[in-house]
Amino acid sequence: MIKIGIVCYPTFGGSGVVATELGIALSKKKYQVHFISYKKPVRLKSFNNNIFFHKVNVPDYPLFEFPPYELALTTKIVELVESNMIQILHVHYAIPHAYAAVSAREILLSKGFSIPIITTLHGTDITLLGKQPFVRSVINYAINESDVITTVSNNLKKETKKNFDIKKEIQVIPNFFDFSISNMKKNKKSLEKKVFTHISNFRPVKRVLDVINVF
């Protein structure tokens, strides 16, 4: 059985939702999936024999003005690969997951472990946060050090190539919608209608007012 470590944010953001749904689907195909985050993903409603959740505990120490999540995540990845023999790391959202995974891989190599990294870019980690001078060079390095790079759209692939110096091929794997969990599949009449919808969270960067105007 192939063991996959999925690093993601646990919130309702798109990257966390896609990562969780992907992991759940993989577990049903007999892959062993290990979710790694600071809190249980909100879309992880139930567990089966192939799903595991590992919490990243971030130390609270007066010396640190900000909790060192990246260091704690790197350490957790190293520990889990050693203890659970995880064979593939799939990290969602570049900041800080991609860099933490690359750092963990370097530590693991010194211990005799070799593990491939798949980095999936989701949007604002490239178009907004990733372009900031204080993280740009690190994100550029982490993406290039990944074994496989994917984006959720052709536009994001284009933006990644424009904003970063990426040496590797970027594969586009679009976001998805699982009709099996909706009422649309059950109601044949609804399939005869065109449905226009916006799927996102309500943050200013998602241009919610523009969406309202469109509707």
mmCIF file of C-alpha atoms in Angstrom:
data_model
loop_
_atom_site.group_PDB
_atom_site.id
_atom_site.type_symbol
_atom_site.label_atom_id
_atom_site.label_comp_id
_atom_site.label_asym_id
_atom_site.label_seq_id
_atom_site.Cartn_x
_atom_site.Cartn_y
_atom_site.Cartn_z
ATOM 1 C CA MET A 1 0.000 0.000 0.000
ATOM 2 C CA ILE A 2 1.335 3.425 -0.984
ATOM 3 C CA LYS A 3 1.456 5.894 1.912
ATOM 4 C CA ILE A 4 0.882 9.553 1.042
ATOM 5 C CA GLY A 5 1.461 12.560 3.284
ATOM 6 C CA ILE A 6 -0.789 15.531 2.478
ATOM 7 C CA VAL A 7 0.231 18.899 3.925
ATOM 8 C CA CYS A 8 -2.496 21.527 3.815
ATOM 9 C CA TYR A 9 -4.257 24.318 5.657
ATOM 10 C CA PRO A 10 -7.251 23.089 7.688
ATOM 11 C CA THR A 11 -9.539 26.024 6.881
ATOM 12 C CA PHE A 12 -12.350 26.566 4.377
ATOM 13 C CA GLY A 13 -9.909 28.007 1.834
ATOM 14 C CA GLY A 14 -9.861 26.327 -1.558
ATOM 15 C CA SER A 15 -6.455 24.722 -1.136
ATOM 16 C CA GLY A 16 -7.475 22.995 2.092
ATOM 17 C CA VAL A 17 -10.797 21.820 0.694
ATOM 18 C CA VAL A 18 -9.264 20.392 -2.481
ATOM 19 C CA ALA A 19 -6.453 18.722 -0.533
ATOM 20 C CA THR A 20 -8.904 17.108 1.881
ATOM 21 C CA GLU A 21 -11.299 15.879 -0.799
ATOM 22 C CA LEU A 22 -8.381 14.510 -2.808
ATOM 23 C CA GLY A 23 -7.069 12.666 0.238
ATOM 24 C CA ILE A 24 -10.480 11.199 1.031
ATOM 25 C CA ALA A 25 -10.848 9.975 -2.560
ATOM 26 C CA LEU A 26 -7.364 8.423 -2.505
ATOM 27 C CA SER A 27 -8.145 6.618 0.754
ATOM 28 C CA LYS A 28 -11.142 4.977 -0.918
ATOM 29 C CA LYS A 29 -8.813 3.697 -3.625
ATOM 30 C CA LYS A 30 -6.786 1.866 -0.975
ATOM 31 C CA TYR A 31 -4.035 4.451 -0.549
ATOM 32 C CA GLN A 32 -3.036 5.261 3.022
ATOM 33 C CA VAL A 33 -3.391 9.012 3.511
ATOM 34 C CA HIS A 34 -1.769 11.019 6.314
ATOM 35 C CA PHE A 35 -3.058 14.596 6.697
ATOM 36 C CA ILE A 36 -0.542 16.959 8.304
ATOM 37 C CA SER A 37 -1.697 20.335 9.624
ATOM 38 C CA TYR A 38 -2.012 22.442 12.780
ATOM 39 C CA LYS A 39 -5.699 21.492 13.095
ATOM 40 C CA LYS A 40 -7.994 18.817 11.668
ATOM 41 C CA PRO A 41 -9.188 19.933 8.193
ATOM 42 C CA VAL A 42 -12.763 21.190 8.304
ATOM 43 C CA ARG A 43 -13.762 18.959 5.391
ATOM 44 C CA LEU A 44 -12.427 15.847 7.107
ATOM 45 C CA LYS A 45 -15.744 14.862 8.664
ATOM 46 C CA SER A 46 -15.054 11.174 9.167
ATOM 47 C CA PHE A 47 -12.203 8.690 9.118
ATOM 48 C CA ASN A 48 -11.682 5.250 7.649
ATOM 49 C CA ASN A 49 -8.910 2.691 8.043
ATOM 50 C CA ASN A 50 -6.771 4.499 5.445
ATOM 51 C CA ILE A 51 -7.038 8.071 6.790
ATOM 52 C CA PHE A 52 -4.861 9.500 9.548
ATOM 53 C CA PHE A 53 -4.505 13.020 10.927
ATOM 54 C CA HIS A 54 -1.294 14.295 12.527
ATOM 55 C CA LYS A 55 -1.390 17.612 14.368
ATOM 56 C CA VAL A 56 1.567 19.966 14.118
ATOM 57 C CA ASN A 57 2.192 21.333 17.593
ATOM 58 C CA VAL A 58 3.658 24.823 17.474
ATOM 59 C CA PRO A 59 5.664 25.867 20.563
ATOM 60 C CA ASP A 60 4.638 28.980 22.445
ATOM 61 C CA TYR A 61 7.799 30.577 23.807
ATOM 62 C CA PRO A 62 8.252 34.215 24.946
ATOM 63 C CA LEU A 63 11.359 34.612 22.786
ATOM 64 C CA PHE A 64 9.293 34.190 19.606
ATOM 65 C CA GLU A 65 7.040 37.081 18.659
ATOM 66 C CA PHE A 66 5.483 34.797 16.041
ATOM 67 C CA PRO A 67 5.050 31.011 16.441
ATOM 68 C CA PRO A 68 7.665 29.109 14.355
ATOM 69 C CA TYR A 69 5.113 27.026 12.431
ATOM 70 C CA GLU A 70 7.439 26.259 9.528
ATOM 71 C CA LEU A 71 10.054 24.703 11.833
ATOM 72 C CA ALA A 72 7.422 22.682 13.676
ATOM 73 C CA LEU A 73 5.960 21.484 10.367
ATOM 74 C CA THR A 74 9.374 20.478 9.028
ATOM 75 C CA THR A 75 10.079 18.489 12.193
ATOM 76 C CA LYS A 76 6.667 16.803 12.035
ATOM 77 C CA ILE A 77 7.209 15.736 8.430
ATOM 78 C CA VAL A 78 10.583 14.217 9.303
ATOM 79 C CA GLU A 79 9.110 12.343 12.259
ATOM 80 C CA LEU A 80 6.165 10.985 10.270
ATOM 81 C CA VAL A 81 8.256 9.799 7.336
ATOM 82 C CA GLU A 82 10.509 7.943 9.742
ATOM 83 C CA SER A 83 7.757 6.461 11.908
ATOM 84 C CA ASN A 84 5.069 5.782 9.292
ATOM 85 C CA MET A 85 7.252 5.146 6.247
ATOM 86 C CA ILE A 86 5.397 7.744 4.155
ATOM 87 C CA GLN A 87 6.467 7.396 0.525
ATOM 88 C CA ILE A 88 5.139 10.573 -1.160
ATOM 89 C CA LEU A 89 4.582 14.119 0.090
ATOM 90 C CA HIS A 90 1.863 16.207 -1.546
ATOM 91 C CA VAL A 91 1.921 19.798 -0.308
ATOM 92 C CA HIS A 92 -0.887 22.238 -1.067
ATOM 93 C CA TYR A 93 -0.223 25.979 -1.136
ATOM 94 C CA ALA A 94 3.385 27.041 -1.488
ATOM 95 C CA ILE A 95 3.646 29.152 1.670
ATOM 96 C CA PRO A 96 5.140 27.721 3.851
ATOM 97 C CA HIS A 97 4.373 24.107 2.967
ATOM 98 C CA ALA A 98 6.629 23.705 -0.068
ATOM 99 C CA TYR A 99 9.699 25.081 1.685
ATOM 100 C CA ALA A 100 9.018 23.039 4.830
ATOM 101 C CA ALA A 101 8.738 19.885 2.712
ATOM 102 C CA VAL A 102 12.002 20.608 0.882
ATOM 103 C CA SER A 103 13.767 21.285 4.198
ATOM 104 C CA ALA A 104 12.384 18.042 5.646
ATOM 105 C CA ARG A 105 13.575 16.113 2.604
ATOM 106 C CA GLU A 106 17.119 17.387 3.108
ATOM 107 C CA ILE A 107 17.068 16.229 6.725
ATOM 108 C CA LEU A 108 15.616 12.869 5.699
ATOM 109 C CA LEU A 109 18.317 12.383 3.060
ATOM 110 C CA SER A 110 20.920 12.663 5.805
ATOM 111 C CA LYS A 111 19.082 9.844 7.577
ATOM 112 C CA GLY A 112 18.930 7.610 4.519
ATOM 113 C CA PHE A 113 15.336 8.395 3.454
ATOM 114 C CA SER A 114 14.395 9.585 -0.022
ATOM 115 C CA ILE A 115 10.911 10.988 -0.621
ATOM 116 C CA PRO A 116 9.453 12.779 -3.678
ATOM 117 C CA ILE A 117 7.562 16.058 -3.259
ATOM 118 C CA ILE A 118 4.524 17.133 -5.248
ATOM 119 C CA THR A 119 3.719 20.826 -4.854
ATOM 120 C CA THR A 120 0.290 22.098 -5.885
ATOM 121 C CA LEU A 121 -0.064 25.852 -6.325
ATOM 122 C CA HIS A 122 -3.540 27.203 -5.679
ATOM 123 C CA GLY A 123 -3.657 30.916 -6.427
ATOM 124 C CA THR A 124 -2.839 33.638 -3.929
ATOM 125 C CA ASP A 125 0.298 31.757 -2.866
ATOM 126 C CA ILE A 126 1.602 32.817 -6.305
ATOM 127 C CA THR A 127 -0.417 35.825 -7.451
ATOM 128 C CA LEU A 128 -0.438 37.717 -4.146
ATOM 129 C CA LEU A 129 1.711 36.427 -1.271
ATOM 130 C CA GLY A 130 4.350 34.676 -3.372
ATOM 131 C CA LYS A 131 5.297 37.877 -5.197
ATOM 132 C CA GLN A 132 6.212 39.680 -1.981
ATOM 133 C CA PRO A 133 9.984 40.397 -1.798
ATOM 134 C CA PHE A 134 10.351 38.845 1.663
ATOM 135 C CA VAL A 135 9.319 35.355 0.445
ATOM 136 C CA ARG A 136 9.767 35.393 -3.338
ATOM 137 C CA SER A 137 13.260 33.875 -3.530
ATOM 138 C CA VAL A 138 12.418 31.162 -0.993
ATOM 139 C CA ILE A 139 9.214 30.179 -2.803
ATOM 140 C CA ASN A 140 11.041 30.164 -6.127
ATOM 141 C CA TYR A 141 13.618 27.776 -4.648
ATOM 142 C CA ALA A 142 11.027 25.502 -3.038
ATOM 143 C CA ILE A 143 8.992 25.188 -6.236
ATOM 144 C CA ASN A 144 12.059 24.352 -8.314
ATOM 145 C CA GLU A 145 13.195 21.799 -5.738
ATOM 146 C CA SER A 146 9.849 19.983 -5.922
ATOM 147 C CA ASP A 147 9.803 16.803 -7.987
ATOM 148 C CA VAL A 148 6.400 17.569 -9.528
ATOM 149 C CA ILE A 149 4.648 20.945 -9.791
ATOM 150 C CA THR A 150 0.939 21.305 -10.473
ATOM 151 C CA THR A 151 -1.447 24.247 -10.664
ATOM 152 C CA VAL A 152 -5.230 24.345 -10.569
ATOM 153 C CA SER A 153 -5.631 26.366 -13.779
ATOM 154 C CA ASN A 154 -3.876 27.372 -16.980
ATOM 155 C CA ASN A 155 -3.989 30.998 -15.872
ATOM 156 C CA LEU A 156 -2.187 30.166 -12.637
ATOM 157 C CA LYS A 157 0.447 28.264 -14.601
ATOM 158 C CA LYS A 158 0.956 31.356 -16.748
ATOM 159 C CA GLU A 159 1.190 33.612 -13.674
ATOM 160 C CA THR A 160 3.691 31.270 -12.018
ATOM 161 C CA LYS A 161 5.966 31.328 -15.055
ATOM 162 C CA LYS A 162 5.649 35.107 -15.292
ATOM 163 C CA ASN A 163 6.384 35.833 -11.628
ATOM 164 C CA PHE A 164 8.999 33.157 -10.936
ATOM 165 C CA ASP A 165 12.001 31.573 -12.610
ATOM 166 C CA ILE A 166 10.674 28.023 -12.800
ATOM 167 C CA LYS A 167 12.978 25.485 -14.439
ATOM 168 C CA LYS A 168 10.597 22.529 -14.403
ATOM 169 C CA GLU A 169 7.418 21.637 -16.256
ATOM 170 C CA ILE A 170 4.172 22.688 -14.587
ATOM 171 C CA GLN A 171 1.206 20.363 -14.966
ATOM 172 C CA VAL A 172 -2.350 21.731 -14.867
ATOM 173 C CA ILE A 173 -4.834 19.662 -12.869
ATOM 174 C CA PRO A 174 -8.043 21.713 -12.627
ATOM 175 C CA ASN A 175 -10.116 22.045 -9.494
ATOM 176 C CA PHE A 176 -13.109 19.752 -9.455
ATOM 177 C CA PHE A 177 -16.659 19.370 -8.256
ATOM 178 C CA ASP A 178 -17.949 16.023 -6.994
ATOM 179 C CA PHE A 179 -21.522 15.698 -8.271
ATOM 180 C CA SER A 180 -22.036 12.535 -6.232
ATOM 181 C CA ILE A 181 -22.347 14.594 -3.040
ATOM 182 C CA SER A 182 -24.891 17.051 -4.452
ATOM 183 C CA ASN A 183 -28.606 16.910 -5.157
ATOM 184 C CA MET A 184 -28.005 17.714 -8.806
ATOM 185 C CA LYS A 185 -27.225 14.100 -9.628
ATOM 186 C CA LYS A 186 -30.436 12.919 -8.007
ATOM 187 C CA ASN A 187 -32.640 15.418 -9.804
ATOM 188 C CA LYS A 188 -32.563 14.798 -13.557
ATOM 189 C CA LYS A 189 -34.517 17.973 -14.278
ATOM 190 C CA SER A 190 -31.772 20.062 -12.693
ATOM 191 C CA LEU A 191 -29.262 18.634 -15.163
ATOM 192 C CA GLU A 192 -31.321 20.102 -18.020
ATOM 193 C CA LYS A 193 -30.715 23.589 -16.669
ATOM 194 C CA LYS A 194 -27.534 25.611 -16.821
ATOM 195 C CA VAL A 195 -26.237 26.457 -13.382
ATOM 196 C CA PHE A 196 -24.157 29.578 -12.851
ATOM 197 C CA THR A 197 -22.352 29.626 -9.527
ATOM 198 C CA HIS A 198 -19.403 31.088 -7.680
ATOM 199 C CA ILE A 199 -17.498 28.768 -5.343
ATOM 200 C CA SER A 200 -15.152 30.554 -2.999
ATOM 201 C CA ASN A 201 -14.845 32.140 0.419
ATOM 202 C CA PHE A 202 -15.866 35.710 1.141
ATOM 203 C CA ARG A 203 -12.567 37.555 1.338
ATOM 204 C CA PRO A 204 -11.859 40.857 -0.474
ATOM 205 C CA VAL A 205 -9.198 39.191 -2.659
ATOM 206 C CA LYS A 206 -11.968 37.006 -4.125
ATOM 207 C CA ARG A 207 -13.660 40.148 -5.519
ATOM 208 C CA VAL A 208 -17.000 39.329 -3.922
ATOM 209 C CA LEU A 209 -18.610 42.638 -4.933
ATOM 210 C CA ASP A 210 -17.781 41.919 -8.579
ATOM 211 C CA VAL A 211 -19.433 38.519 -8.230
ATOM 212 C CA ILE A 212 -22.561 40.136 -6.775
ATOM 213 C CA ASN A 213 -22.656 42.615 -9.656
ATOM 214 C CA VAL A 214 -22.356 39.765 -12.168
ATOM 215 C CA PHE A 215 -25.285 37.927 -10.602
#
